[in-house]
Coordinates of C-alpha atoms in Angstrom, one line a residue:
X1 CA 17.6 47.6 3.2
X2 CA 14.8 49.8 1.9
X3 CA 11.9 49.0 -0.3
X4 CA 12.5 49.2 -4.0
X5 CA 10.6 51.8 -6.1
X6 CA 8.9 48.9 -8.0
X7 CA 7.7 47.3 -4.8
X8 CA 6.5 50.6 -3.4
X9 CA 4.6 51.2 -6.6
X10 CA 3.0 47.7 -6.4
X11 CA 2.0 48.3 -2.8
X12 CA 0.4 51.6 -3.7
X13 CA -1.6 50.0 -6.5
X14 CA -2.6 47.1 -4.2
X15 CA -3.9 49.7 -1.6
X16 CA -5.8 51.5 -4.3
X17 CA -7.4 48.2 -5.4
X18 CA -8.3 47.3 -1.9
X19 CA -10.1 50.6 -1.4
X20 CA -11.9 50.3 -4.7
X21 CA -12.9 46.7 -3.8
X22 CA -14.8 47.9 -0.8
X23 CA -17.0 50.5 -2.6
X24 CA -19.7 48.2 -4.1
X25 CA -20.3 46.7 -0.6
X26 CA -20.8 50.0 1.3
X27 CA -24.5 49.2 1.7
X28 CA -23.4 46.8 4.5
X29 CA -23.2 49.9 6.6
X30 CA -27.0 49.9 6.7
X31 CA -27.4 46.1 7.0
X32 CA -28.3 44.1 10.1
X33 CA -27.9 40.6 11.4
X34 CA -29.5 37.9 9.2
X35 CA -30.1 34.2 8.9
X36 CA -28.1 32.3 11.6
X37 CA -26.2 35.4 12.9
X38 CA -28.3 35.0 16.1
X39 CA -26.8 31.5 16.6
X40 CA -23.3 32.3 15.6
X41 CA -22.9 35.9 17.0
X42 CA -25.6 37.3 19.2
X43 CA -26.3 34.1 21.2
X44 CA -22.9 32.5 20.8
X45 CA -21.7 31.9 24.4
X46 CA -18.1 31.7 23.2
X47 CA -17.9 35.4 22.1
X48 CA -19.6 37.1 25.1
X49 CA -16.3 38.0 26.9
X50 CA -12.6 38.1 26.2
X51 CA -11.1 36.4 29.3
X52 CA -9.1 33.2 30.0
X53 CA -12.2 30.9 30.4
X54 CA -13.7 32.2 27.1
X55 CA -10.4 32.0 25.2
X56 CA -9.9 28.5 26.5
X57 CA -13.4 27.6 25.4
X58 CA -12.9 29.0 21.9
X59 CA -10.0 26.7 21.3
X60 CA -11.4 23.6 22.9
X61 CA -15.1 23.7 22.1
X62 CA -17.3 23.5 19.0
X63 CA -20.4 25.5 18.3
X64 CA -23.2 25.0 15.8
X65 CA -21.2 22.6 13.8
X66 CA -18.1 24.7 13.5
X67 CA -14.6 24.9 15.0
X68 CA -13.3 28.4 14.2
X69 CA -11.5 29.8 17.2
X70 CA -9.8 32.7 15.5
X71 CA -13.1 33.8 13.9
X72 CA -14.8 33.6 17.3
X73 CA -12.0 35.7 18.7
X74 CA -12.4 38.4 16.1
X75 CA -16.2 38.4 16.7
X76 CA -15.6 38.7 20.4
X77 CA -13.4 41.8 19.8
X78 CA -16.3 43.3 17.9
X79 CA -18.7 42.3 20.6
X80 CA -16.7 44.0 23.3
X81 CA -16.7 47.3 21.4
X82 CA -20.1 47.4 19.7
X83 CA -23.5 48.6 20.8
X84 CA -25.8 45.6 21.5
X85 CA -28.0 44.7 18.6
X86 CA -26.0 46.6 16.0
X87 CA -24.3 44.7 13.1
X88 CA -22.5 47.7 11.7
X89 CA -19.1 47.2 13.3
X90 CA -19.1 43.5 12.6
X91 CA -19.8 44.2 8.9
X92 CA -17.3 47.0 8.7
X93 CA -14.6 44.5 9.9
X94 CA -15.8 42.1 7.1
X95 CA -15.5 44.9 4.6
X96 CA -12.0 45.9 5.7
X97 CA -10.8 42.3 5.6
X98 CA -12.2 42.0 2.1
X99 CA -10.3 45.1 1.0
X100 CA -7.1 43.6 2.4
X101 CA -7.8 40.4 0.6
X102 CA -8.2 42.2 -2.7
X103 CA -4.8 43.9 -2.2
X104 CA -3.1 40.6 -1.4
X105 CA -4.7 39.0 -4.5
X106 CA -3.2 41.7 -6.7
X107 CA 0.2 41.2 -5.2
X108 CA -0.2 37.4 -5.7
X109 CA -1.2 37.8 -9.4
X110 CA 1.8 40.0 -9.9
X111 CA 4.0 37.3 -8.5
X112 CA 2.4 34.5 -10.6
X113 CA 1.9 36.2 -14.0
X114 CA 4.6 35.5 -16.6
X115 CA 7.4 38.1 -16.6
X116 CA 7.0 39.0 -20.3
X117 CA 8.4 42.3 -21.6
X118 CA 5.1 44.1 -21.4
X119 CA 3.8 47.1 -19.4
X120 CA 0.4 45.4 -19.3
X121 CA 1.2 43.0 -16.5
X122 CA 0.1 45.4 -13.9
X123 CA -3.1 46.3 -15.9
X124 CA -4.1 42.6 -16.3
X125 CA -3.3 41.8 -12.7
X126 CA -5.4 44.8 -11.5
X127 CA -8.2 43.9 -13.9
X128 CA -8.3 40.3 -12.8
X129 CA -8.2 41.3 -9.1
X130 CA -11.0 43.9 -9.4
X131 CA -13.3 41.6 -11.3
X132 CA -12.8 39.0 -8.6
X133 CA -13.1 41.5 -5.7
X134 CA -16.2 43.4 -6.9
X135 CA -18.0 40.5 -8.3
X136 CA -21.6 40.0 -6.9
X137 CA -20.7 36.5 -5.8
X138 CA -18.5 38.1 -3.1
X139 CA -21.5 39.8 -1.5
X140 CA -22.5 36.8 0.6
X141 CA -19.1 36.6 2.3
X142 CA -18.9 40.3 3.0
X143 CA -22.5 41.2 3.9
X144 CA -23.2 38.2 6.3
X145 CA -21.6 38.6 9.7
X146 CA -21.5 34.8 10.2
X147 CA -19.2 34.5 7.2
X148 CA -16.4 36.4 8.9
X149 CA -14.8 33.0 8.7
X150 CA -14.5 33.4 4.9
X151 CA -12.9 36.8 4.8
X152 CA -10.6 36.1 7.8
X153 CA -9.5 32.7 6.7
X154 CA -8.8 33.9 3.2
X155 CA -6.7 36.8 4.6
X156 CA -4.4 34.3 6.4
X157 CA -4.4 31.9 3.4
X158 CA -3.3 34.6 1.0
X159 CA -0.6 35.7 3.4
X160 CA 0.5 32.1 3.6
X161 CA 0.8 31.8 -0.2
X162 CA 2.7 35.1 -0.5
X163 CA 5.1 34.0 2.2
X164 CA 5.5 30.5 0.7
X165 CA 6.2 31.9 -2.7
X166 CA 8.9 34.2 -1.2
X167 CA 10.4 31.1 0.6
X168 CA 10.8 29.4 -2.8
X169 CA 13.4 31.9 -3.9
X170 CA 15.7 30.2 -1.4
X171 CA 17.6 33.4 -0.6
X172 CA 20.2 32.7 2.1
X173 CA 19.1 33.8 5.5
X174 CA 15.5 34.2 4.5
X175 CA 14.1 30.9 5.8
X176 CA 11.8 32.8 8.1
X177 CA 9.5 33.2 5.1
X178 CA 8.7 29.5 5.3
X179 CA 8.0 29.7 9.0
X180 CA 5.8 32.7 8.5
X181 CA 3.9 30.7 5.8
X182 CA 3.3 27.9 8.2
X183 CA 2.0 30.2 10.9
X184 CA -0.3 31.9 8.5
X185 CA -1.6 28.6 7.3
X186 CA -2.4 27.5 10.8
X187 CA -4.2 30.8 11.4
X188 CA -6.3 30.3 8.3
X189 CA -7.3 26.8 9.3
X190 CA -8.3 28.1 12.8
X191 CA -10.5 30.7 11.1
X192 CA -12.2 28.2 8.8
X193 CA -11.1 24.7 7.7
X194 CA -11.8 25.1 4.0
X195 CA -8.0 25.5 3.4
X196 CA -7.4 21.8 4.1
X197 CA -6.7 21.2 0.4
X198 CA -4.0 24.0 0.3
X199 CA -1.0 21.6 0.6
X200 CA -2.2 19.9 -2.6
X201 CA -2.4 23.4 -4.2
X202 CA 1.2 24.0 -3.2
X203 CA 2.2 20.7 -4.7
X204 CA 0.6 21.7 -8.0
X205 CA 2.3 25.1 -7.9
X206 CA 5.6 23.4 -7.5
X207 CA 5.0 21.8 -10.9
X208 CA 3.7 24.9 -12.6
X209 CA 4.5 27.8 -12.6
X210 CA 7.4 27.4 -10.1
X211 CA 8.9 24.3 -11.8
X212 CA 10.6 23.1 -8.6
X213 CA 14.0 21.6 -9.2
X214 CA 14.4 19.6 -6.0
X215 CA 11.2 17.6 -5.5
X216 CA 12.6 15.6 -2.6
X217 CA 13.3 18.7 -0.5
X218 CA 10.1 20.3 -1.7
X219 CA 7.9 17.4 -0.6
X220 CA 9.6 17.2 2.8
X221 CA 8.9 21.0 3.3
X222 CA 5.2 20.3 2.6
X223 CA 4.9 17.6 5.4
X224 CA 4.1 20.2 8.1
X225 CA 1.4 21.7 5.9
X226 CA -0.2 18.3 5.3
X227 CA 0.0 17.6 9.1
X228 CA -1.8 20.9 9.9
X229 CA -4.4 20.2 7.2
X230 CA -5.1 16.7 8.5
X231 CA -5.4 17.9 12.1
X232 CA -7.8 20.8 11.3
X233 CA -9.7 18.5 8.9
X234 CA -10.3 16.1 11.8
X235 CA -11.4 19.1 14.0
X236 CA -13.8 20.2 11.3
X237 CA -15.3 16.7 11.0
X238 CA -15.6 16.6 14.9
X239 CA -17.4 19.9 14.8
X240 CA -19.7 18.8 12.0
X241 CA -20.7 15.7 14.0
X242 CA -22.5 18.1 16.3
X243 CA -25.0 18.7 13.6
X244 CA -26.7 16.3 11.2
X245 CA -24.7 15.4 8.1
X246 CA -26.6 13.8 5.2
X247 CA -26.5 10.0 5.4
X248 CA -25.6 7.9 2.4
X249 CA -29.2 6.7 2.5
X250 CA -30.6 10.2 2.3
X251 CA -28.0 11.5 -0.2
X252 CA -26.4 8.5 -2.0
X253 CA -23.0 8.1 -3.5
X254 CA -24.3 8.7 -7.0
X255 CA -25.9 12.0 -5.9
X256 CA -22.7 13.1 -4.2
X257 CA -20.4 12.3 -7.2
X258 CA -22.7 14.0 -9.7
X259 CA -23.2 17.0 -7.5
X260 CA -19.5 17.3 -7.0
X261 CA -18.9 17.2 -10.8
X262 CA -21.8 19.6 -11.5
X263 CA -20.6 22.2 -9.0
X264 CA -17.5 23.5 -10.9
X265 CA -19.6 24.1 -14.0
X266 CA -22.3 25.8 -11.9
X267 CA -19.8 28.2 -10.4
X268 CA -18.2 28.9 -13.8
X269 CA -21.7 29.8 -15.1
X270 CA -22.5 32.0 -12.0
X271 CA -19.2 33.8 -12.4
X272 CA -19.8 34.4 -16.1
X273 CA -23.5 35.3 -15.8
X274 CA -24.1 36.5 -12.2
X275 CA -27.9 36.8 -12.3
X276 CA -30.5 35.2 -10.1
X277 CA -28.0 34.8 -7.2
X278 CA -29.7 33.2 -4.2
X279 CA -28.7 32.9 -0.5
X280 CA -29.9 29.3 -0.6
X281 CA -29.7 27.0 -3.7
X282 CA -31.9 24.4 -2.1
X283 CA -31.0 20.7 -2.0
X284 CA -34.5 19.5 -2.1
X285 CA -35.6 16.2 -0.6
X286 CA -36.5 14.9 -4.1
X287 CA -33.1 15.7 -5.5
X288 CA -32.5 13.6 -8.6
X289 CA -28.9 13.7 -9.9
X290 CA -29.9 11.9 -13.1
X291 CA -31.8 14.8 -14.5
X292 CA -30.4 16.8 -17.5
X293 CA -29.2 20.0 -15.6
X294 CA -26.9 18.0 -13.3
X295 CA -25.8 15.6 -15.9
X296 CA -25.0 18.4 -18.3
X297 CA -23.0 20.3 -15.6
X298 CA -21.1 17.1 -14.8
X299 CA -20.4 16.5 -18.4
X300 CA -19.0 20.0 -18.9
X301 CA -16.6 19.6 -16.0
X302 CA -15.4 16.2 -17.3
X303 CA -15.1 17.6 -20.9
X304 CA -13.0 20.6 -19.7
X305 CA -10.8 18.3 -17.7
X306 CA -10.3 15.8 -20.6
X307 CA -9.4 18.6 -23.1
X308 CA -6.9 20.1 -20.8
X309 CA -5.3 16.7 -20.1
X310 CA -4.9 16.2 -23.8
X311 CA -3.2 19.6 -24.1
X312 CA -1.1 19.2 -21.1
X313 CA 2.2 19.3 -23.0
X314 CA 1.3 22.5 -24.8
X315 CA -0.4 24.3 -21.9
X316 CA 0.5 22.6 -18.6
X317 CA -0.2 25.9 -16.6
X318 CA -3.8 26.0 -17.7
X319 CA -4.4 22.4 -16.5
X320 CA -2.8 23.3 -13.2
X321 CA -5.1 26.2 -12.8
X322 CA -8.2 24.0 -13.6
X323 CA -7.0 21.3 -11.2
X324 CA -6.5 23.9 -8.4
X325 CA -10.0 25.2 -9.1
X326 CA -11.4 21.6 -8.6
X327 CA -9.3 21.0 -5.5
X328 CA -10.4 24.2 -3.9
X329 CA -14.1 23.3 -4.5
X330 CA -13.7 19.7 -3.4
X331 CA -14.5 20.2 0.3
X332 CA -17.7 22.1 -0.5
X333 CA -18.8 20.3 -3.6
X334 CA -21.2 17.9 -1.9
X335 CA -19.0 14.9 -1.3
X336 CA -19.5 15.5 2.4
X337 CA -23.0 17.0 2.3
X338 CA -24.1 18.9 5.4
X339 CA -27.0 21.3 5.4
X340 CA -29.8 22.1 2.9
X341 CA -27.7 23.9 0.3
X342 CA -26.9 22.4 -3.1
X343 CA -24.3 25.2 -3.7
X344 CA -23.5 28.6 -2.2
X345 CA -22.1 31.9 -3.5
X346 CA -19.7 32.0 -0.6
X347 CA -18.0 28.9 -1.8
X348 CA -16.5 30.9 -4.6
X349 CA -14.7 33.4 -2.2
X350 CA -11.6 31.3 -2.5
X351 CA -12.2 29.5 -5.8
X352 CA -12.9 32.8 -7.6
X353 CA -9.3 33.8 -7.2
X354 CA -8.3 30.9 -9.6
X355 CA -10.7 32.3 -12.2
X356 CA -9.3 35.8 -11.7
X357 CA -5.8 34.5 -12.3
X358 CA -7.0 32.7 -15.4
X359 CA -8.5 35.9 -16.8
X360 CA -5.4 37.9 -16.0
X361 CA -3.2 35.2 -17.5
X362 CA -5.1 34.8 -20.8
X363 CA -5.5 38.6 -21.1
X364 CA -1.8 39.2 -20.5
X365 CA -0.8 36.4 -22.9
X366 CA -3.0 37.6 -25.8
X367 CA -2.1 41.3 -25.2
X368 CA 1.6 40.5 -25.7
X369 CA 0.8 38.6 -28.9
X370 CA -1.8 40.9 -30.3
X371 CA -0.9 44.6 -29.6
X372 CA -3.6 46.3 -27.6
X373 CA -3.2 49.9 -26.4
X374 CA -3.0 50.5 -22.7
X375 CA -5.9 52.8 -22.9
X376 CA -8.1 50.1 -24.5
X377 CA -7.3 47.8 -21.5
X378 CA -8.1 50.6 -19.1
X379 CA -11.5 51.2 -20.7
X380 CA -12.3 47.5 -20.9
X381 CA -11.4 47.2 -17.2
X382 CA -13.5 50.3 -16.3
X383 CA -16.5 48.9 -18.2
X384 CA -16.3 45.4 -16.8
X385 CA -15.5 46.4 -13.3
X386 CA -18.2 49.1 -13.2
X387 CA -20.9 46.6 -14.4
X388 CA -19.8 43.9 -11.9
X389 CA -19.6 46.5 -9.1
X390 CA -23.1 47.7 -9.9
X391 CA -24.4 44.1 -9.6
X392 CA -22.4 43.6 -6.4
X393 CA -23.9 46.8 -4.9
X394 CA -27.4 45.6 -5.7
X395 CA -26.7 42.1 -4.3
X396 CA -25.3 43.5 -1.1
X397 CA -28.7 45.3 -0.4
X398 CA -30.4 41.9 -0.6
X399 CA -28.6 41.1 2.7
X400 CA -30.1 44.1 4.5
X401 CA -32.4 42.1 6.6
X402 CA -34.0 38.7 6.9
X403 CA -37.1 40.0 5.2
X404 CA -35.2 41.3 2.2
X405 CA -33.0 38.2 2.1
X406 CA -35.8 35.6 2.1
X407 CA -38.1 37.6 -0.1
X408 CA -35.4 37.6 -2.7
X409 CA -34.8 33.9 -2.3
X410 CA -38.5 33.0 -2.9
X411 CA -38.5 35.4 -5.9
X412 CA -35.6 33.5 -7.4
X413 CA -37.1 30.1 -6.6
X414 CA -40.8 29.9 -5.8
X415 CA -40.3 26.2 -4.9
X416 CA -37.8 27.0 -2.1
X417 CA -39.7 25.8 0.9
X418 CA -36.9 26.6 3.3
X419 CA -36.9 30.2 2.2
X420 CA -40.6 30.4 2.9
X421 CA -40.0 28.9 6.3
X422 CA -37.2 31.3 7.1
X423 CA -39.2 34.3 6.0
X424 CA -42.1 33.2 8.2
X425 CA -40.0 32.5 11.3
X426 CA -37.4 35.3 11.2
X427 CA -38.3 37.6 8.3
X428 CA -41.7 39.1 9.1
X429 CA -42.3 41.1 12.3
X430 CA -43.9 39.0 15.1
X431 CA -47.4 40.5 14.7
X432 CA -47.6 39.7 11.0
X433 CA -49.6 36.6 11.7
X434 CA -51.4 36.3 8.3
X435 CA -48.2 36.7 6.3
X436 CA -46.3 34.3 8.5
X437 CA -49.1 31.7 8.3
X438 CA -49.3 32.0 4.5
X439 CA -45.6 31.3 4.2
X440 CA -45.7 28.3 6.5
X441 CA -48.6 26.9 4.6
X442 CA -46.7 27.4 1.3
X443 CA -43.7 25.6 2.8
X444 CA -45.9 22.7 3.8
X445 CA -47.6 22.6 0.4
X446 CA -44.2 22.4 -1.3
X447 CA -42.9 19.7 1.2
X448 CA -45.7 17.9 3.0
X449 CA -43.0 16.2 5.2
X450 CA -41.4 19.4 6.4
X451 CA -41.4 18.7 10.1
X452 CA -40.0 22.1 11.2
X453 CA -42.8 23.9 9.3
X454 CA -45.5 22.0 11.1
X455 CA -43.8 22.8 14.4
X456 CA -43.6 26.5 13.5
X457 CA -47.2 26.6 12.3
X458 CA -48.4 24.9 15.5
X459 CA -46.6 27.5 17.6
X460 CA -48.0 30.4 15.5
X461 CA -51.5 29.1 15.7
X462 CA -51.1 28.7 19.4
X463 CA -50.0 32.3 19.7
X464 CA -52.9 33.4 17.6
X465 CA -55.3 31.7 20.1
X466 CA -56.1 28.8 17.8
X467 CA -55.3 26.0 20.2
X468 CA -57.5 23.4 18.6
X469 CA -55.8 24.0 15.2
X470 CA -52.4 24.1 16.7
X471 CA -52.5 20.7 18.5
X472 CA -52.5 18.5 15.3
X473 CA -49.5 20.4 13.9
X474 CA -47.6 20.0 17.2
X475 CA -48.5 16.3 17.5
X476 CA -47.4 15.7 13.9
X477 CA -44.1 17.5 14.5
X478 CA -43.4 15.4 17.7
X479 CA -44.3 12.2 15.9
X480 CA -42.0 13.1 13.0
X481 CA -39.1 14.2 15.1
X482 CA -39.4 13.0 18.7
X483 CA -36.0 14.5 19.7
X484 CA -36.9 18.1 18.7
X485 CA -37.5 19.9 22.0
X486 CA -39.4 23.0 20.9
X487 CA -42.7 21.3 19.9
X488 CA -42.9 19.8 23.4
X489 CA -42.6 23.3 24.9
X490 CA -45.4 24.6 22.7
X491 CA -47.6 21.6 23.4
X492 CA -46.9 22.1 27.1
X493 CA -48.1 25.7 26.8
X494 CA -51.2 24.5 25.0
X495 CA -51.9 21.9 27.7
X496 CA -51.3 24.6 30.4
X497 CA -53.9 26.8 28.8
X498 CA -56.4 23.9 28.7
X499 CA -55.8 23.1 32.4
X500 CA -53.8 19.9 31.9
X501 CA -51.0 20.9 34.3
X502 CA -49.6 17.4 34.7
X503 CA -49.4 17.0 30.9
X504 CA -47.8 20.4 30.5
X505 CA -45.3 19.7 33.3
X506 CA -44.4 16.4 31.6
X507 CA -43.8 18.2 28.3
X508 CA -41.6 20.9 29.9
X509 CA -39.5 18.3 31.8
X510 CA -39.0 16.2 28.6
X511 CA -38.0 19.2 26.5
X512 CA -35.3 20.1 29.1
X513 CA -34.1 16.5 29.1
X514 CA -33.6 16.8 25.3
X515 CA -31.9 20.2 25.6
X516 CA -31.1 21.9 28.9
X517 CA -30.8 25.3 27.2
X518 CA -34.5 25.8 26.1
X519 CA -35.4 29.2 27.3
X520 CA -39.2 28.8 26.8
X521 CA -39.3 25.5 28.8
X522 CA -37.8 27.2 31.9
X523 CA -40.1 30.3 31.6
X524 CA -43.3 28.3 31.1
X525 CA -42.4 25.7 33.8
X526 CA -41.7 28.5 36.2
X527 CA -45.0 30.1 35.5
X528 CA -46.7 26.7 36.2
X529 CA -44.8 26.3 39.4
X530 CA -45.8 29.9 40.3
X531 CA -49.5 29.2 39.8
X532 CA -49.2 26.2 42.0
X533 CA -47.5 28.0 44.9
X534 CA -44.1 26.2 44.3
X535 CA -42.2 29.5 44.6
X536 CA -38.7 28.2 45.1
X537 CA -38.9 26.0 42.0
X538 CA -40.3 28.9 40.1
X539 CA -37.5 31.3 41.1
X540 CA -34.9 28.6 40.2
X541 CA -36.4 28.2 36.7
X542 CA -36.5 32.0 36.2
X543 CA -32.8 32.2 37.1
X544 CA -32.1 29.4 34.6
X545 CA -33.9 31.2 31.9
X546 CA -32.1 34.5 32.6
X547 CA -28.8 32.6 32.6
X548 CA -29.5 31.7 29.0
X549 CA -30.9 35.1 27.8
X550 CA -31.1 38.4 29.6
X551 CA -32.6 40.3 26.7
X552 CA -36.1 38.8 27.1
X553 CA -38.6 40.6 29.3
X554 CA -41.0 37.7 30.1
X555 CA -39.0 36.1 32.9
X556 CA -38.4 39.5 34.6
X557 CA -42.1 40.4 34.4
X558 CA -43.3 37.0 35.7
X559 CA -40.7 37.0 38.5
X560 CA -41.7 40.6 39.4
X561 CA -45.2 39.4 39.9
X562 CA -43.9 36.5 42.1
X563 CA -41.7 38.9 44.2
X564 CA -44.7 41.2 44.6
X565 CA -46.8 38.2 45.8
X566 CA -44.0 37.4 48.2
X567 CA -44.0 41.0 49.4
X568 CA -40.4 41.6 48.2
X569 CA -41.2 45.0 46.9
X570 CA -37.7 46.2 46.0
X571 CA -36.9 43.0 44.1
X572 CA -40.3 43.3 42.2
X573 CA -39.5 46.9 41.4
X574 CA -36.1 46.0 40.0
X575 CA -37.7 43.4 37.7
X576 CA -40.5 45.7 36.5
X577 CA -38.0 48.4 35.8
X578 CA -35.9 46.0 33.8
X579 CA -39.0 45.1 31.8
X580 CA -39.6 48.8 30.9
X581 CA -36.0 49.0 29.6
X582 CA -36.4 45.9 27.5
X583 CA -39.9 46.5 26.4
X584 CA -40.7 50.3 26.9
X585 CA -44.2 49.9 25.4
X586 CA -45.4 47.2 27.9
X587 CA -48.3 48.9 29.7
X588 CA -48.6 46.3 32.4
X589 CA -45.1 46.8 33.7
X590 CA -45.6 50.6 34.1
X591 CA -48.9 49.9 35.9
X592 CA -47.2 47.6 38.3
X593 CA -44.6 50.3 39.0
X594 CA -47.4 52.7 39.7
X595 CA -48.9 50.3 42.2
X596 CA -45.6 49.9 44.0
X597 CA -45.1 53.7 44.1
X598 CA -48.6 54.2 45.6
X599 CA -47.9 51.4 48.2
X600 CA -44.7 53.2 49.2
X601 CA -46.4 56.6 49.0
X602 CA -43.8 57.9 46.6
X603 CA -46.2 60.2 44.8
X604 CA -43.5 62.0 42.8
X605 CA -42.3 58.8 41.2
X606 CA -45.9 57.6 40.8
X607 CA -46.7 60.8 38.9
X608 CA -43.9 60.1 36.5
X609 CA -45.0 56.5 35.9
X610 CA -48.6 57.4 35.5
X611 CA -47.6 59.9 32.7
X612 CA -46.1 57.0 30.8
X613 CA -49.2 54.9 31.4
X614 CA -51.3 57.6 29.9
X615 CA -49.1 57.7 26.8
X616 CA -49.5 54.0 26.3
X617 CA -53.2 53.7 27.2
X618 CA -55.6 53.9 24.2
X619 CA -58.0 56.8 24.1
X620 CA -61.0 54.4 24.2
X621 CA -59.7 52.3 27.1
X622 CA -62.2 51.8 29.9
X623 CA -59.4 52.4 32.4
X624 CA -58.4 55.8 31.0
X625 CA -60.9 57.9 33.1
X626 CA -59.7 56.3 36.3
X627 CA -56.1 56.8 35.4
X628 CA -56.6 60.5 34.5
X629 CA -58.4 61.0 37.8
X630 CA -55.4 59.4 39.6
X631 CA -53.0 61.6 37.7
X632 CA -54.9 64.7 38.8
X633 CA -54.8 63.6 42.4
X634 CA -51.1 62.9 42.2
X635 CA -50.4 66.4 40.8
X636 CA -52.1 67.8 43.8
X637 CA -50.4 65.4 46.3
X638 CA -46.9 65.6 44.8
X639 CA -44.6 68.3 46.3

């Protein structure tokens, strides 16, 4: 049986909406990895390969407080076909998934809107969908590689809802729609667990607008959905236990309840007035829920709920929509607080669909009662969508890099000490010592108990050669958080520079006891072993460091020097050559290759390497005259 002309028309409109929904987010093509993409994507061991061991690990292990095996699988597919260091293909996948989601939202709204005798149903469904899909609040989920879990999980969740709604028609021989809905729901939960409340949403939809006639059979059909939700909810809690969740002492019951009541009002406001959007609405250490902004937001949420409850007989569908909005936000509202965010734009990626439906429903209802020409609706849609899309385009560019991201965050909130910390540690280029130091000092000024900022400032001062200034910061960081390994590594480096080799070795040992995957601890301990003639131990530590990260040049260079000392010339050459690939501007590596060339009397290769040395050597370098003379001799000696 072929597709009906009506269905073909809807599919065509859905495809057009999907394509239009991607346009405001095209700046992602120039964006890079940001924030914790390094942790979730570039350094995530689960996505490095697509083979049986890695696939098994994806479905049995947690990483960075998450259990999202299907998201990791999609990232792994990008990783296998993408140039190292480029975020483009990852973000293109996000963009395409967002377009598909927009198309599904349109089909969903067409299914849920009342079937009144009006040609405006398609217009209002398209308008509601586009205002959802091109809203600037969507930028975070589309333009941040780590939030692949948002766009992928919503794709499967929308498929689930479409399939489930089809199954409710109870057409004989079509029970496979129910099975398809169940499979899609499982896939959504395995992409991100925020759909755990979805069975409750289905329960509400059975009341309105479906008006289920056989509640007993309907409830039995929801049991598998609840079972999947409970299982994946448990998996999410298990994954979250890997990272620190806020304790009741740090974030009390009153704070959680008021935050959860404030959140819906906040997202309503951000949807209506999408200005001053931030990547991090900071939950500050001195958070006081009893201040007027939070109490006002909570009061608005309660007032809306009360009014709709009083009008339930006249407008039960509106109450259902509001309850679905609250249910969708419940897992991310603050009741189970984890992380430093008070709220997040990405939390509206699912909840925003409810508001889109509300807009489409109200518009469709009023347009059937108060005649409005089709052209008027089209012009209204064009104006609203165009303005929203322009804001989304601008917001997407905020996510271009860590520097643009965190600069925007501090412009939105000058008191955001985490944003200052992030800009200092991952935003500015490494050599921007003054700018990084200023941001860290601002973070400490805003939060004098910010342990990570002291640790980062100590490391920065150490790299700047200010060992005496670095030590107090490192000591304070260790005293505040004795289980954080990195300050021990940095104090070990400081002790090594001061000649306290026993103290340095003790710090490196302890750091690795706390975390066996600390790259810097292996590299610096290997260097210490190397200095003391413990060559086997040094080589073992270099191997351990390279097992963690093959993109860093330091272990290759240090090991190359060790191989040279051990007269293993070919192994040394391999390591120095690797350094020139990873860090082409490192003069010392090219000089070491020249020395090896001369020792082997390979004058042709030596000439090539000396040319590179001359390119890198400053004009005023004392060594330049000797290198130029060597170059002249090599030109004569080379065949």
